[in-house]
Amino acid sequence: MKVALVHDWLVTLRGGERVLEALCELFPGADIYTLIHQPGTMPPLIEDRRIYTSFLQDIPGIHTRYRHFLPLFPRAIESFRLEGYELVLSSSHCVAKGIRTPPGARHLGYIHAPMRYMWDLFDDYFGPGRASVPVRTAARAVRPWLQRWDRRTAAGVDRFVANSQHIAGKIHRFWGRDAHVVHPPVDLERFCAAPLEGTGQGGYFLWLGAFAPYKRLDIALEAFRTLDAELWVVGTGQEASKLTSGALPPHIRFLGNVPDAELPALYRDARALLFTGEEDFGITPLEAQATGRPLIAYAKGGVLETVTPRTGLFFSEQTPEALATAVRQFEAWEHAFVPAEARAQAQRFSRQAFLRGMQAEVEALLGSPAVR
């Protein structure tokens, strides 16, 4: 069976690209179609494939400025011709699920999220203080058209798989379609390798992720201005200059991007991982739990499926004040925390569980009639 894997873009290695990597393992002969690709940024399982890119690849500087070309993404994804493929499997958080499939081919759409910046998180990206007036004006103008395109192209997918119940709910709300759930793969082995004894000895709280608006690093920074505790921040991203430009107290440290090999130790020595955003699923909470560390997490989104009240302390309002209160409560809460319970919780979300789940979804799709 000839298989095409479709992914939005291949520029940075994050959770979505780890899903694509696992799909490459499941379909070793599949080709990859993507809007743009920056060679050398992906693991060998992806880089060694035939990778086809769209016309956007030829735009100078596209790999750092691709977000500016969002209105062209639908046209770019629809420009691919997939004649000869029998199965199309899209991995989509933007437009990948909108690819046109040839007659007779089946399309399985794995959804990390509907376009969050055009649906429920529009203000997080384009609200006052988040973007300039011209950018906000342009985003408001294009939003209705992109939403219509997003709904229309959902009809071209035969079967949807969501990365969480949280996203399955959005798929039903925005597109009127049902979705099965297969949680994404988490590379747990290197986080489970160290013993659980002696964890949390670094004394700091850890925030780790891309500096994207919806991840709300700003909440952690503001909360820790008022707290007598260390905060270590790992990552960078589109809001880096904004978040690091002001004067911050010395107990807040920015570490920048940290090599993957150093992450297990950073998790292991932290008192807790701070998780301040509303995530579609969230891999870092599972990495932290695999090392035997708890979370202080905003109680919304996929984290409610991966963290339990015994492995994390939740706060219900997405404000610095609510987070600061939770950090103060943590000292009493952590006495009942059991690192082994956190590791056991993380191990429910293994790579093998993902591969088994996706194999079952493909088999169910191929044994069912097309929706188109």
Short mmCIF file of C-alpha atoms in Angstrom, two decimals:
data_model
loop_
_atom_site.label_atom_id
_atom_site.label_comp_id
_atom_site.label_asym_id
_atom_site.label_seq_id
_atom_site.Cartn_x
_atom_site.Cartn_y
_atom_site.Cartn_z
CA MET A 1 0.00 0.00 0.00
CA LYS A 2 1.40 3.40 -1.00
CA VAL A 3 1.20 5.85 1.91
CA ALA A 4 1.62 9.64 2.11
CA LEU A 5 2.29 11.35 5.43
CA VAL A 6 1.31 15.04 5.55
CA HIS A 7 2.59 17.47 8.19
CA ASP A 8 2.18 21.25 8.42
CA TRP A 9 5.88 22.24 8.44
CA LEU A 10 9.25 20.81 9.41
CA VAL A 11 11.20 23.64 11.00
CA THR A 12 11.50 22.84 14.71
CA LEU A 13 11.43 19.53 16.56
CA ARG A 14 8.50 19.56 18.97
CA GLY A 15 5.67 17.26 19.98
CA GLY A 16 3.97 17.24 16.58
CA GLU A 17 7.19 16.25 14.85
CA ARG A 18 7.68 13.43 17.37
CA VAL A 19 4.26 12.13 16.31
CA LEU A 20 5.35 12.28 12.67
CA GLU A 21 8.55 10.43 13.59
CA ALA A 22 6.49 7.61 15.14
CA LEU A 23 4.25 7.49 12.06
CA CYS A 24 7.39 7.07 9.96
CA GLU A 25 8.22 4.05 12.09
CA LEU A 26 4.72 2.67 11.52
CA PHE A 27 4.95 3.26 7.75
CA PRO A 28 8.62 2.80 6.78
CA GLY A 29 8.01 3.32 3.05
CA ALA A 30 5.82 6.43 3.26
CA ASP A 31 6.63 9.74 1.58
CA ILE A 32 6.24 13.06 3.42
CA TYR A 33 4.44 16.18 2.19
CA THR A 34 4.86 19.46 4.07
CA LEU A 35 4.57 23.19 3.43
CA ILE A 36 8.23 23.92 4.21
CA HIS A 37 11.25 21.94 5.42
CA GLN A 38 14.47 23.19 6.93
CA PRO A 39 16.93 20.35 6.24
CA GLY A 40 18.82 19.01 9.23
CA THR A 41 16.24 19.98 11.86
CA MET A 42 14.49 16.62 12.06
CA PRO A 43 15.56 13.16 13.33
CA PRO A 44 16.83 10.60 10.79
CA LEU A 45 13.51 8.74 10.58
CA ILE A 46 12.08 11.92 8.98
CA GLU A 47 15.12 13.35 7.19
CA ASP A 48 15.83 10.09 5.38
CA ARG A 49 12.41 10.10 3.66
CA ARG A 50 11.39 11.63 0.36
CA ILE A 51 10.13 15.03 1.54
CA TYR A 52 8.03 17.11 -0.86
CA THR A 53 7.52 20.81 -0.09
CA SER A 54 5.14 23.46 -1.43
CA PHE A 55 5.88 26.67 -3.36
CA LEU A 56 6.37 28.41 -0.01
CA GLN A 57 9.76 26.70 0.28
CA ASP A 58 11.14 29.05 -2.40
CA ILE A 59 10.38 32.27 -0.47
CA PRO A 60 13.61 33.81 0.91
CA GLY A 61 13.77 33.57 4.70
CA ILE A 62 10.63 31.42 4.89
CA HIS A 63 11.95 29.19 7.68
CA THR A 64 11.96 32.07 10.18
CA ARG A 65 9.04 34.10 8.78
CA TYR A 66 6.56 31.40 7.80
CA ARG A 67 3.86 32.60 10.25
CA HIS A 68 3.52 35.80 8.19
CA PHE A 69 2.29 33.72 5.24
CA LEU A 70 -0.65 32.06 7.02
CA PRO A 71 -3.24 33.27 4.44
CA LEU A 72 -1.30 31.34 1.76
CA PHE A 73 -1.23 28.07 3.69
CA PRO A 74 -4.58 26.70 2.39
CA ARG A 75 -3.57 27.29 -1.23
CA ALA A 76 -0.15 25.75 -0.56
CA ILE A 77 -1.49 22.56 1.02
CA GLU A 78 -4.08 22.16 -1.74
CA SER A 79 -1.39 22.49 -4.43
CA PHE A 80 -0.05 18.99 -3.77
CA ARG A 81 -1.13 16.19 -6.09
CA LEU A 82 -1.18 12.76 -4.46
CA GLU A 83 -2.10 10.52 -7.39
CA GLY A 84 -1.18 6.91 -6.77
CA TYR A 85 -1.42 6.95 -2.98
CA GLU A 86 -3.90 4.62 -1.32
CA LEU A 87 -3.66 5.98 2.23
CA VAL A 88 -3.11 9.59 3.30
CA LEU A 89 -2.32 10.18 6.95
CA SER A 90 -2.20 13.84 7.96
CA SER A 91 -0.62 15.15 11.17
CA SER A 92 -2.26 18.54 11.56
CA HIS A 93 -2.33 21.54 13.88
CA CYS A 94 -2.86 24.05 11.07
CA VAL A 95 -3.75 23.11 7.47
CA ALA A 96 -2.32 19.62 6.82
CA LYS A 97 -5.71 17.96 7.12
CA GLY A 98 -6.90 20.12 4.18
CA ILE A 99 -4.78 18.27 1.63
CA ARG A 100 -6.68 16.95 -1.40
CA THR A 101 -6.74 13.17 -1.64
CA PRO A 102 -7.04 11.34 -4.97
CA PRO A 103 -10.10 9.25 -5.88
CA GLY A 104 -10.12 5.94 -4.03
CA ALA A 105 -7.59 6.98 -1.38
CA ARG A 106 -8.52 7.00 2.31
CA HIS A 107 -7.63 9.90 4.59
CA LEU A 108 -6.94 9.51 8.31
CA GLY A 109 -6.47 12.84 10.08
CA TYR A 110 -4.48 12.93 13.32
CA ILE A 111 -5.30 16.29 14.92
CA HIS A 112 -3.02 18.00 17.41
CA ALA A 113 -5.46 20.94 17.42
CA PRO A 114 -7.73 22.83 15.07
CA MET A 115 -6.06 26.14 14.13
CA ARG A 116 -5.98 27.49 17.68
CA TYR A 117 -5.08 31.04 16.58
CA MET A 118 -8.15 31.23 14.34
CA TRP A 119 -10.60 29.61 16.77
CA ASP A 120 -10.74 29.72 20.57
CA LEU A 121 -7.27 31.17 21.23
CA PHE A 122 -7.51 34.03 18.74
CA ASP A 123 -7.14 36.71 21.44
CA ASP A 124 -4.10 34.97 22.94
CA TYR A 125 -2.30 35.54 19.65
CA PHE A 126 -3.88 38.70 18.28
CA GLY A 127 -5.45 40.49 21.24
CA PRO A 128 -4.30 43.92 22.51
CA GLY A 129 -0.67 43.78 23.55
CA ARG A 130 -0.12 40.51 21.68
CA ALA A 131 0.29 41.91 18.18
CA SER A 132 0.56 45.27 16.43
CA VAL A 133 -2.56 47.07 15.22
CA PRO A 134 -1.90 46.23 11.52
CA VAL A 135 -1.37 42.54 12.36
CA ARG A 136 -4.51 42.42 14.52
CA THR A 137 -6.52 44.09 11.77
CA ALA A 138 -5.26 41.65 9.13
CA ALA A 139 -5.92 38.66 11.41
CA ARG A 140 -9.50 39.77 12.07
CA ALA A 141 -10.06 40.23 8.34
CA VAL A 142 -8.81 36.77 7.37
CA ARG A 143 -10.27 34.87 10.33
CA PRO A 144 -13.81 34.21 8.95
CA TRP A 145 -12.41 32.96 5.62
CA LEU A 146 -9.91 30.64 7.30
CA GLN A 147 -12.61 29.27 9.61
CA ARG A 148 -14.87 28.50 6.63
CA TRP A 149 -11.97 26.80 4.84
CA ASP A 150 -11.15 24.82 7.99
CA ARG A 151 -14.72 23.55 8.35
CA ARG A 152 -15.09 22.76 4.64
CA THR A 153 -11.91 20.73 4.37
CA ALA A 154 -12.81 18.70 7.46
CA ALA A 155 -15.36 16.97 5.22
CA GLY A 156 -12.48 15.53 3.16
CA VAL A 157 -11.17 13.46 6.08
CA ASP A 158 -12.60 9.95 6.36
CA ARG A 159 -11.70 9.38 10.01
CA PHE A 160 -10.41 11.72 12.71
CA VAL A 161 -8.08 10.85 15.56
CA ALA A 162 -7.47 13.44 18.27
CA ASN A 163 -4.47 13.61 20.57
CA SER A 164 -6.73 14.06 23.63
CA GLN A 165 -10.36 14.14 24.70
CA HIS A 166 -9.89 17.90 24.99
CA ILE A 167 -9.12 18.17 21.27
CA ALA A 168 -11.84 15.66 20.34
CA GLY A 169 -14.27 18.11 21.92
CA LYS A 170 -12.91 20.96 19.80
CA ILE A 171 -13.17 18.88 16.63
CA HIS A 172 -16.83 18.27 17.38
CA ARG A 173 -17.47 21.89 18.30
CA PHE A 174 -15.68 23.54 15.37
CA TRP A 175 -16.08 20.95 12.59
CA GLY A 176 -19.13 18.93 13.64
CA ARG A 177 -17.18 15.65 13.45
CA ASP A 178 -16.50 12.91 15.97
CA ALA A 179 -12.95 11.79 16.71
CA HIS A 180 -11.33 8.82 18.38
CA VAL A 181 -8.48 9.49 20.81
CA VAL A 182 -4.92 8.17 20.63
CA HIS A 183 -2.58 10.02 22.94
CA PRO A 184 0.72 11.05 21.32
CA PRO A 185 3.93 9.12 21.97
CA VAL A 186 6.24 10.24 24.73
CA ASP A 187 9.89 9.21 24.76
CA LEU A 188 9.91 8.04 28.36
CA GLU A 189 12.90 5.72 28.51
CA ARG A 190 15.55 8.39 29.10
CA PHE A 191 13.37 10.11 31.71
CA CYS A 192 12.73 6.85 33.57
CA ALA A 193 16.38 5.75 33.53
CA ALA A 194 17.48 7.49 36.74
CA PRO A 195 16.43 6.23 40.19
CA LEU A 196 13.65 8.01 42.02
CA GLU A 197 15.61 8.49 45.22
CA GLY A 198 16.90 12.01 45.78
CA THR A 199 14.68 13.79 43.27
CA GLY A 200 13.74 17.44 43.74
CA GLN A 201 17.00 18.39 45.42
CA GLY A 202 17.76 21.38 43.17
CA GLY A 203 15.36 23.60 45.06
CA TYR A 204 14.07 25.43 41.97
CA PHE A 205 10.76 25.43 40.13
CA LEU A 206 11.01 24.73 36.40
CA TRP A 207 9.16 26.22 33.43
CA LEU A 208 9.96 24.60 30.08
CA GLY A 209 8.57 25.20 26.60
CA ALA A 210 8.36 27.44 23.56
CA PHE A 211 7.80 31.14 24.26
CA ALA A 212 4.45 31.15 22.45
CA PRO A 213 1.57 33.38 23.59
CA TYR A 214 -0.82 30.61 24.67
CA LYS A 215 1.81 28.96 26.89
CA ARG A 216 1.59 31.96 29.25
CA LEU A 217 5.14 32.16 30.55
CA ASP A 218 4.24 35.72 31.49
CA ILE A 219 2.08 34.35 34.33
CA ALA A 220 5.03 32.49 35.84
CA LEU A 221 7.35 35.48 35.55
CA GLU A 222 4.88 37.83 37.23
CA ALA A 223 4.05 35.32 39.97
CA PHE A 224 7.69 34.76 40.87
CA ARG A 225 8.33 38.48 41.22
CA THR A 226 6.38 38.16 44.47
CA LEU A 227 7.71 34.77 45.60
CA ASP A 228 10.83 33.91 47.55
CA ALA A 229 11.65 30.87 45.38
CA GLU A 230 13.86 30.13 42.41
CA LEU A 231 12.39 29.84 38.91
CA TRP A 232 14.42 28.37 36.08
CA VAL A 233 13.09 28.93 32.56
CA VAL A 234 14.10 26.70 29.65
CA GLY A 235 13.26 27.53 26.03
CA THR A 236 12.92 30.40 23.60
CA GLY A 237 10.51 31.46 20.86
CA GLN A 238 8.49 34.19 19.25
CA GLU A 239 7.88 36.13 22.49
CA ALA A 240 11.48 35.91 23.73
CA SER A 241 12.35 39.60 23.33
CA LYS A 242 9.12 40.71 25.00
CA LEU A 243 9.42 38.35 27.97
CA THR A 244 13.12 38.87 28.66
CA SER A 245 13.36 42.64 28.06
CA GLY A 246 12.20 43.88 31.47
CA ALA A 247 14.13 43.82 34.73
CA LEU A 248 13.56 40.58 36.60
CA PRO A 249 14.69 39.55 40.09
CA PRO A 250 17.88 37.46 40.32
CA HIS A 251 16.01 34.33 41.46
CA ILE A 252 14.49 34.03 37.94
CA ARG A 253 17.01 32.43 35.55
CA PHE A 254 16.68 32.05 31.76
CA LEU A 255 18.66 29.04 30.51
CA GLY A 256 17.73 29.31 26.81
CA ASN A 257 17.47 26.13 24.79
CA VAL A 258 18.98 23.17 26.61
CA PRO A 259 20.31 20.03 24.85
CA ASP A 260 17.94 17.07 25.06
CA ALA A 261 20.51 15.06 26.96
CA GLU A 262 20.41 17.56 29.85
CA LEU A 263 16.62 17.68 30.24
CA PRO A 264 16.14 14.58 32.45
CA ALA A 265 18.49 16.00 35.09
CA LEU A 266 16.76 19.41 34.97
CA TYR A 267 13.38 17.77 35.55
CA ARG A 268 14.72 15.43 38.23
CA ASP A 269 16.26 18.18 40.36
CA ALA A 270 13.27 20.55 40.15
CA ARG A 271 10.79 20.80 43.00
CA ALA A 272 7.99 20.88 40.42
CA LEU A 273 7.28 21.71 36.80
CA LEU A 274 5.10 24.78 36.26
CA PHE A 275 2.52 24.34 33.50
CA THR A 276 0.76 27.63 32.90
CA GLY A 277 -0.84 27.25 29.47
CA GLU A 278 -3.93 25.54 28.16
CA GLU A 279 -2.36 22.78 26.09
CA ASP A 280 -3.99 20.47 23.60
CA PHE A 281 -2.17 17.54 25.21
CA GLY A 282 1.21 18.49 26.68
CA ILE A 283 4.28 16.25 26.65
CA THR A 284 6.39 18.06 29.25
CA PRO A 285 4.02 17.08 32.12
CA LEU A 286 4.63 13.42 31.28
CA GLU A 287 8.38 13.91 31.00
CA ALA A 288 8.42 15.54 34.44
CA GLN A 289 6.31 12.77 35.98
CA ALA A 290 8.53 10.11 34.39
CA THR A 291 11.50 11.54 36.30
CA GLY A 292 9.42 11.41 39.47
CA ARG A 293 8.49 15.07 39.77
CA PRO A 294 5.07 16.68 40.30
CA LEU A 295 3.41 19.62 38.55
CA ILE A 296 1.75 22.87 39.45
CA ALA A 297 -0.63 23.18 36.50
CA TYR A 298 -3.44 25.33 35.13
CA ALA A 299 -6.51 23.13 35.38
CA LYS A 300 -7.66 23.17 31.78
CA GLY A 301 -6.89 21.27 28.58
CA GLY A 302 -5.01 18.05 28.00
CA VAL A 303 -3.16 18.21 31.33
CA LEU A 304 -6.35 17.01 33.03
CA GLU A 305 -5.89 13.72 31.12
CA THR A 306 -2.22 13.23 32.00
CA VAL A 307 -1.87 14.53 35.57
CA THR A 308 -3.84 13.33 38.59
CA PRO A 309 -4.54 15.13 41.89
CA ARG A 310 -1.86 12.88 43.41
CA THR A 311 0.80 13.82 40.86
CA GLY A 312 0.06 17.52 40.50
CA LEU A 313 -1.40 20.57 42.20
CA PHE A 314 -3.88 22.49 40.05
CA PHE A 315 -4.82 26.18 40.00
CA SER A 316 -8.10 27.23 38.39
CA GLU A 317 -7.50 30.82 37.21
CA GLN A 318 -4.90 31.70 34.58
CA THR A 319 -3.44 34.60 36.56
CA PRO A 320 -0.14 35.33 38.36
CA GLU A 321 -2.03 35.61 41.64
CA ALA A 322 -3.59 32.14 41.32
CA LEU A 323 -0.24 30.60 40.42
CA ALA A 324 1.53 32.35 43.30
CA THR A 325 -1.11 31.01 45.70
CA ALA A 326 -0.60 27.49 44.35
CA VAL A 327 3.18 27.73 44.76
CA ARG A 328 2.70 28.78 48.40
CA GLN A 329 0.30 25.84 48.94
CA PHE A 330 2.76 23.45 47.32
CA GLU A 331 5.04 23.24 50.36
CA ALA A 332 2.32 21.52 52.37
CA TRP A 333 1.02 19.50 49.40
CA GLU A 334 4.38 18.01 48.42
CA HIS A 335 4.76 16.07 51.67
CA ALA A 336 2.13 13.60 50.39
CA PHE A 337 3.65 13.32 46.90
CA VAL A 338 5.03 9.89 45.93
CA PRO A 339 7.52 9.96 43.01
CA ALA A 340 6.75 6.34 42.05
CA GLU A 341 3.10 7.24 41.45
CA ALA A 342 4.14 10.01 39.06
CA ARG A 343 6.38 7.67 37.09
CA ALA A 344 3.66 5.03 36.86
CA GLN A 345 1.23 7.65 35.56
CA ALA A 346 3.67 8.72 32.82
CA GLN A 347 4.29 5.15 31.71
CA ARG A 348 0.67 4.88 30.54
CA PHE A 349 1.60 7.13 27.56
CA SER A 350 4.38 5.17 25.89
CA ARG A 351 5.46 5.13 22.25
CA GLN A 352 4.31 1.53 21.90
CA ALA A 353 0.83 2.45 23.14
CA PHE A 354 0.67 5.14 20.43
CA LEU A 355 1.82 2.76 17.69
CA ARG A 356 -0.74 0.13 18.72
CA GLY A 357 -3.49 2.74 18.84
CA MET A 358 -2.68 4.19 15.41
CA GLN A 359 -2.38 0.75 13.82
CA ALA A 360 -5.87 -0.03 15.12
CA GLU A 361 -7.21 3.28 13.74
CA VAL A 362 -5.74 2.59 10.29
CA GLU A 363 -7.24 -0.89 10.25
CA ALA A 364 -10.63 0.49 11.31
CA LEU A 365 -10.45 3.14 8.56
CA LEU A 366 -9.55 0.67 5.82
CA GLY A 367 -12.41 -1.58 6.88
CA SER A 368 -15.04 1.18 6.79
CA PRO A 369 -16.74 3.07 3.91
CA ALA A 370 -15.48 6.51 2.86
CA VAL A 371 -17.35 9.58 4.11
CA ARG A 372 -16.96 11.53 0.85
#
